[in-house]
Amino acid sequence: MPTPVIAVANQKGGVGKTTTSVNVAACLALQGQRVLLLDLDPQANATSGLGLEKVEGASSYRPLLGEGTLAEKIQRTAFDKLDILPSEPDMCGAEIELSRLENHLQRLSMALEPVRKPGTYDVIIVDCPPALGILTLNVFAAADWLLIPLQSEYYALEGISMITRVIGQVRDTGINSKLGILGVVMTMFDGRTRLSQQVVSEVREHFGDLVFDTVIPRTTRLAEAPSFGKPIIHYDRYSAGAAAYEVLAQEVSQRLAKQRG
Ligand SMILES: Nc1ncnc2c1ncn2[C@@H]1O[C@H](COP(=O)(O)OP(=O)(O)OP(=O)(O)O)[C@@H](O)[C@H]1O
Ligand SMILES: [Mg+2]
């Protein structure tokens, strides 16, 4: 079976997509899996969050346009078993250039095929930009699973109807008929407020078992770690944020293993 691809997506900005991508990737790697983190957001926050500079020409931009391969853009990180395919600010241009090409929604899917050959990586995680544009649709076309972070605040459910509608369209139009939802993760949970608790129970009512048991707490350590170029597990091993992402990564592996049968 080709390596499973998980898209971390939500068109809403600042809900914890990058924090979740980087930290789930790092925890899975620490648990022994060979992980590739693909940063497809022109903001390149996952790239800098893992300690890499944003370098012109280092991203998947050219390979997506058919120039060169994705494999030659992959870099090691400072962390064992964790590789990255970086992003760069120029990636914004990719949306426009891609839209002119044939099969423009299948470009990532085609380019990823050799990288997904069994034996290289156990899982590929993609950090998506906060939009449902051509880059994100390319990820939806290439992915097996969506992992949707929702911020534990009042408007969490707003916008989720849009993403579920788009998933429906991606399936129905044949762009990717087998796209599934791996799970919904509640982020930035503040246990001191009733609001956070209300939102989590509302989301659980709505999504049932799709919601991961693990809830990610709001902690400054999680917000600080990227400025040191480190995932939380390497920045503050015994913090609440590290513990939460470790358990979330275990849940992610369990769900993947269940699907493999
Ligand atoms: N659990 C948390 N506790 C505290 N701060 C957090 C937490 N998760 C994320 N943050 C911070 O909130 C901000 C937004 O998080 P993040 O960048 O992960 O969201 P995003 O969905 O990737 O944003 P964008 O849509 O811009 O790509 C960042 O500054 C991040 O450090
Ligand atoms: Mg982000």
PDB file of N, CA and C and ligand atoms in Angstrom, residues 17-18 41 43 45 127-128, ligand 2:
ATOM      1  N   LYS A  17      -3.492  24.563  12.831  1.00  0.00           N
ATOM      2  CA  LYS A  17      -3.086  23.595  11.784  1.00  0.00           C
ATOM      3  C   LYS A  17      -1.580  23.325  11.834  1.00  0.00           C
ATOM      4  N   THR A  18      -0.797  24.409  11.829  1.00  0.00           N
ATOM      5  CA  THR A  18       0.660  24.231  11.765  1.00  0.00           C
ATOM      6  C   THR A  18       1.188  23.616  13.056  1.00  0.00           C
ATOM      7  N   ASP A  41       1.968  25.646   2.824  1.00  0.00           N
ATOM      8  CA  ASP A  41       1.455  26.986   3.101  1.00  0.00           C
ATOM      9  C   ASP A  41       2.534  28.017   2.762  1.00  0.00           C
ATOM     10  N   GLN A  43       3.011  30.781   3.890  1.00  0.00           N
ATOM     11  CA  GLN A  43       3.527  31.391   5.124  1.00  0.00           C
ATOM     12  C   GLN A  43       4.745  30.637   5.656  1.00  0.00           C
ATOM     13  N   ASN A  45       5.206  28.438   7.916  1.00  0.00           N
ATOM     14  CA  ASN A  45       5.386  28.387   9.376  1.00  0.00           C
ATOM     15  C   ASN A  45       5.863  27.020   9.865  1.00  0.00           C
ATOM     16  N   ASP A 127       0.742  20.231   5.886  1.00  0.00           N
ATOM     17  CA  ASP A 127       0.212  21.448   6.518  1.00  0.00           C
ATOM     18  C   ASP A 127      -0.369  22.334   5.420  1.00  0.00           C
ATOM     19  N   CYS A 128      -1.682  22.567   5.478  1.00  0.00           N
ATOM     20  CA  CYS A 128      -2.377  23.318   4.426  1.00  0.00           C
ATOM     21  C   CYS A 128      -2.480  24.806   4.772  1.00  0.00           C
TER      22      CYS A 128
HETATM   23 MG    MG B   2      -0.474  27.454   9.561  1.00  0.00          MG
END
